[in-house]
Every structure is written in C-alpha cells, then in structure tokens.
C-alpha cells in the first residue's frame, strides 16, 4: 500500500471483502471497476440522475458522490444483491410485467431507491412514491409505468418491508 492508497474492509451483497483502493476514487468506481459489478451506472457523475444509486447500511445513496474510502466498515448492497439464487426479486418482476424497463439505464438505481424506500414505508400513496423516486431520472418511460410497478409491488407481500 503506498501513500495514495487506502485499505478498506466492507460487506458487499452479503460478502465481506478487503481491498486496497486509490484514496481519491468514488464508491461507484470501487463497485464498478474494482469489484467488477457493472449494474450500477454512471450517468451524470454529479449527484443529479440517480443511475449510480446503491444502498449503504440500508439507505439509498448516490455512489458517485461518495468516496470509496467511506465504504470502510459499511454494509453495501448493489443491484446484483437484489436477486437471490439467480431468481429475480419480485420488485424486478413487477418492473418487467408493467413495462417500466425500456433502455434500462435508470433501472438499477430506481430499484435500489425503491427497495430502500419500501423497507421503511409499507403503505405509501402515489404521491409518496413519486417523491421517493424523485432523485432517479428516467428519459424513456415518463415514470407512470415505474410508479404503477411500485404500486403493484405493494400488493405483493414479498415486496413489503424491503425483503
Ligand atoms: S451518476 Fe450518480 S447521480 Fe448521476
Ligand atoms: S428506461 Fe431508459 S432511462 Fe429509464
């Protein structure tokens, strides 16, 4: 380890990892380029689009605005951690069923924001859902299919409580 690298230890998608990273890189860079998890996207790189959203200690955050070093000792979930045993999470199924995925660039970030939101809100109304995903921009869908998918997920027991 030289002066410009730091060692971090964190949990990612349930797995503990220890790695040396350049001290100046973002959490998004660590996830995509060092961990090789390409699901989280870089859209704007300045906290405006939400394409890079991950969960850190159960909260949705823009990983482009976080330093990689800040992941130390944290519990991180990326879109790759949402499906289990190669089976899509029910929330992902609802997005597909309701045509909420078009080009798909925004989808991982939207799913991360929604999944974190549903951990704390079991029965949100349409307005609360709209507010919850306001930080995730989608240039394709016009948002209605996304909101409908989230409402459909609320009818599904397995989507509530962020499971
Ligand atoms: S890439 Fe992080 S908010 Fe746009
Ligand atoms: S589906 Fe294309 S940006 Fe949302």
mmCIF file with all atom_site columns, N, CA and C and ligand atoms in Angstrom, residues 28 41-53 62-65 135, ligand 1:
data_model
loop_
_atom_site.group_PDB
_atom_site.id
_atom_site.type_symbol
_atom_site.label_atom_id
_atom_site.label_alt_id
_atom_site.label_comp_id
_atom_site.label_asym_id
_atom_site.label_entity_id
_atom_site.label_seq_id
_atom_site.pdbx_PDB_ins_code
_atom_site.Cartn_x
_atom_site.Cartn_y
_atom_site.Cartn_z
_atom_site.occupancy
_atom_site.B_iso_or_equiv
_atom_site.pdbx_formal_charge
_atom_site.auth_seq_id
_atom_site.auth_comp_id
_atom_site.auth_asym_id
_atom_site.auth_atom_id
_atom_site.pdbx_PDB_model_num
ATOM   1  N  N   . UNK A 1 28  ? -18.604 4.542  -6.484  1.00 0.00 ? 28  UNK A N   1
ATOM   2  C  CA  . UNK A 1 28  ? -19.062 3.978  -7.763  1.00 0.00 ? 28  UNK A CA  1
ATOM   3  C  C   . UNK A 1 28  ? -17.896 3.331  -8.511  1.00 0.00 ? 28  UNK A C   1
ATOM   4  N  N   . UNK A 1 41  ? -24.860 2.269  -12.609 1.00 0.00 ? 41  UNK A N   1
ATOM   5  C  CA  . UNK A 1 41  ? -24.429 3.018  -13.800 1.00 0.00 ? 41  UNK A CA  1
ATOM   6  C  C   . UNK A 1 41  ? -23.906 4.404  -13.439 1.00 0.00 ? 41  UNK A C   1
ATOM   7  N  N   . UNK A 1 42  ? -23.030 4.908  -14.289 1.00 0.00 ? 42  UNK A N   1
ATOM   8  C  CA  . UNK A 1 42  ? -22.613 6.302  -14.141 1.00 0.00 ? 42  UNK A CA  1
ATOM   9  C  C   . UNK A 1 42  ? -23.325 7.120  -15.207 1.00 0.00 ? 42  UNK A C   1
ATOM   10 N  N   . UNK A 1 43  ? -24.251 7.966  -14.763 1.00 0.00 ? 43  UNK A N   1
ATOM   11 C  CA  . UNK A 1 43  ? -24.944 8.857  -15.698 1.00 0.00 ? 43  UNK A CA  1
ATOM   12 C  C   . UNK A 1 43  ? -24.258 10.202 -15.672 1.00 0.00 ? 43  UNK A C   1
ATOM   13 N  N   . UNK A 1 44  ? -24.607 10.991 -14.682 1.00 0.00 ? 44  UNK A N   1
ATOM   14 C  CA  . UNK A 1 44  ? -24.096 12.370 -14.620 1.00 0.00 ? 44  UNK A CA  1
ATOM   15 C  C   . UNK A 1 44  ? -22.772 12.490 -13.872 1.00 0.00 ? 44  UNK A C   1
ATOM   16 N  N   . UNK A 1 45  ? -22.569 11.660 -12.880 1.00 0.00 ? 45  UNK A N   1
ATOM   17 C  CA  . UNK A 1 45  ? -21.357 11.746 -12.055 1.00 0.00 ? 45  UNK A CA  1
ATOM   18 C  C   . UNK A 1 45  ? -21.380 12.882 -11.055 1.00 0.00 ? 45  UNK A C   1
ATOM   19 N  N   . UNK A 1 46  ? -22.497 13.585 -10.953 1.00 0.00 ? 46  UNK A N   1
ATOM   20 C  CA  . UNK A 1 46  ? -22.554 14.737 -10.037 1.00 0.00 ? 46  UNK A CA  1
ATOM   21 C  C   . UNK A 1 46  ? -23.815 14.738 -9.154  1.00 0.00 ? 46  UNK A C   1
ATOM   22 N  N   . UNK A 1 47  ? -24.376 13.586 -8.934  1.00 0.00 ? 47  UNK A N   1
ATOM   23 C  CA  . UNK A 1 47  ? -25.487 13.509 -7.989  1.00 0.00 ? 47  UNK A CA  1
ATOM   24 C  C   . UNK A 1 47  ? -26.836 13.957 -8.502  1.00 0.00 ? 47  UNK A C   1
ATOM   25 N  N   . UNK A 1 48  ? -26.998 14.018 -9.819  1.00 0.00 ? 48  UNK A N   1
ATOM   26 C  CA  . UNK A 1 48  ? -28.276 14.524 -10.359 1.00 0.00 ? 48  UNK A CA  1
ATOM   27 C  C   . UNK A 1 48  ? -29.209 13.432 -10.878 1.00 0.00 ? 48  UNK A C   1
ATOM   28 N  N   . UNK A 1 49  ? -28.676 12.304 -11.345 1.00 0.00 ? 49  UNK A N   1
ATOM   29 C  CA  . UNK A 1 49  ? -29.533 11.377 -12.106 1.00 0.00 ? 49  UNK A CA  1
ATOM   30 C  C   . UNK A 1 49  ? -29.970 10.120 -11.355 1.00 0.00 ? 49  UNK A C   1
ATOM   31 N  N   . UNK A 1 50  ? -29.219 9.726  -10.343 1.00 0.00 ? 50  UNK A N   1
ATOM   32 C  CA  . UNK A 1 50  ? -29.590 8.545  -9.555  1.00 0.00 ? 50  UNK A CA  1
ATOM   33 C  C   . UNK A 1 50  ? -29.229 7.212  -10.178 1.00 0.00 ? 50  UNK A C   1
ATOM   34 N  N   . UNK A 1 51  ? -28.612 7.216  -11.346 1.00 0.00 ? 51  UNK A N   1
ATOM   35 C  CA  . UNK A 1 51  ? -28.285 5.942  -12.014 1.00 0.00 ? 51  UNK A CA  1
ATOM   36 C  C   . UNK A 1 51  ? -27.285 5.104  -11.207 1.00 0.00 ? 51  UNK A C   1
ATOM   37 N  N   . UNK A 1 52  ? -26.535 5.762  -10.341 1.00 0.00 ? 52  UNK A N   1
ATOM   38 C  CA  . UNK A 1 52  ? -25.480 5.093  -9.564  1.00 0.00 ? 52  UNK A CA  1
ATOM   39 C  C   . UNK A 1 52  ? -25.948 4.678  -8.170  1.00 0.00 ? 52  UNK A C   1
ATOM   40 N  N   . UNK A 1 53  ? -27.265 4.743  -7.928  1.00 0.00 ? 53  UNK A N   1
ATOM   41 C  CA  . UNK A 1 53  ? -27.762 4.510  -6.557  1.00 0.00 ? 53  UNK A CA  1
ATOM   42 C  C   . UNK A 1 53  ? -27.462 3.098  -6.056  1.00 0.00 ? 53  UNK A C   1
ATOM   43 N  N   . UNK A 1 62  ? -26.247 8.061  -3.567  1.00 0.00 ? 62  UNK A N   1
ATOM   44 C  CA  . UNK A 1 62  ? -25.611 8.209  -4.874  1.00 0.00 ? 62  UNK A CA  1
ATOM   45 C  C   . UNK A 1 62  ? -24.132 7.840  -4.725  1.00 0.00 ? 62  UNK A C   1
ATOM   46 N  N   . UNK A 1 63  ? -23.741 6.720  -5.307  1.00 0.00 ? 63  UNK A N   1
ATOM   47 C  CA  . UNK A 1 63  ? -22.367 6.263  -5.086  1.00 0.00 ? 63  UNK A CA  1
ATOM   48 C  C   . UNK A 1 63  ? -21.346 7.130  -5.808  1.00 0.00 ? 63  UNK A C   1
ATOM   49 N  N   . UNK A 1 64  ? -21.803 7.958  -6.764  1.00 0.00 ? 64  UNK A N   1
ATOM   50 C  CA  . UNK A 1 64  ? -20.855 8.857  -7.449  1.00 0.00 ? 64  UNK A CA  1
ATOM   51 C  C   . UNK A 1 64  ? -20.441 10.013 -6.539  1.00 0.00 ? 64  UNK A C   1
ATOM   52 N  N   . UNK A 1 65  ? -21.213 10.242 -5.467  1.00 0.00 ? 65  UNK A N   1
ATOM   53 C  CA  . UNK A 1 65  ? -20.900 11.364 -4.573  1.00 0.00 ? 65  UNK A CA  1
ATOM   54 C  C   . UNK A 1 65  ? -20.159 10.916 -3.316  1.00 0.00 ? 65  UNK A C   1
ATOM   55 N  N   . UNK A 1 135 ? -35.262 11.456 -7.131  1.00 0.00 ? 135 UNK A N   1
ATOM   56 C  CA  . UNK A 1 135 ? -33.828 11.588 -7.424  1.00 0.00 ? 135 UNK A CA  1
ATOM   57 C  C   . UNK A 1 135 ? -33.344 10.648 -8.508  1.00 0.00 ? 135 UNK A C   1
HETATM 58 S  S1  . LIG B 2 .   ? -24.168 9.152  -11.747 1.00 0.00 ? 1   LIG B S1  1
HETATM 59 FE FE1 . LIG B 2 .   ? -24.523 9.449  -9.638  1.00 0.00 ? 1   LIG B FE1 1
HETATM 60 S  S2  . LIG B 2 .   ? -26.272 10.695 -9.555  1.00 0.00 ? 1   LIG B S2  1
HETATM 61 FE FE2 . LIG B 2 .   ? -25.844 10.559 -11.687 1.00 0.00 ? 1   LIG B FE2 1
#
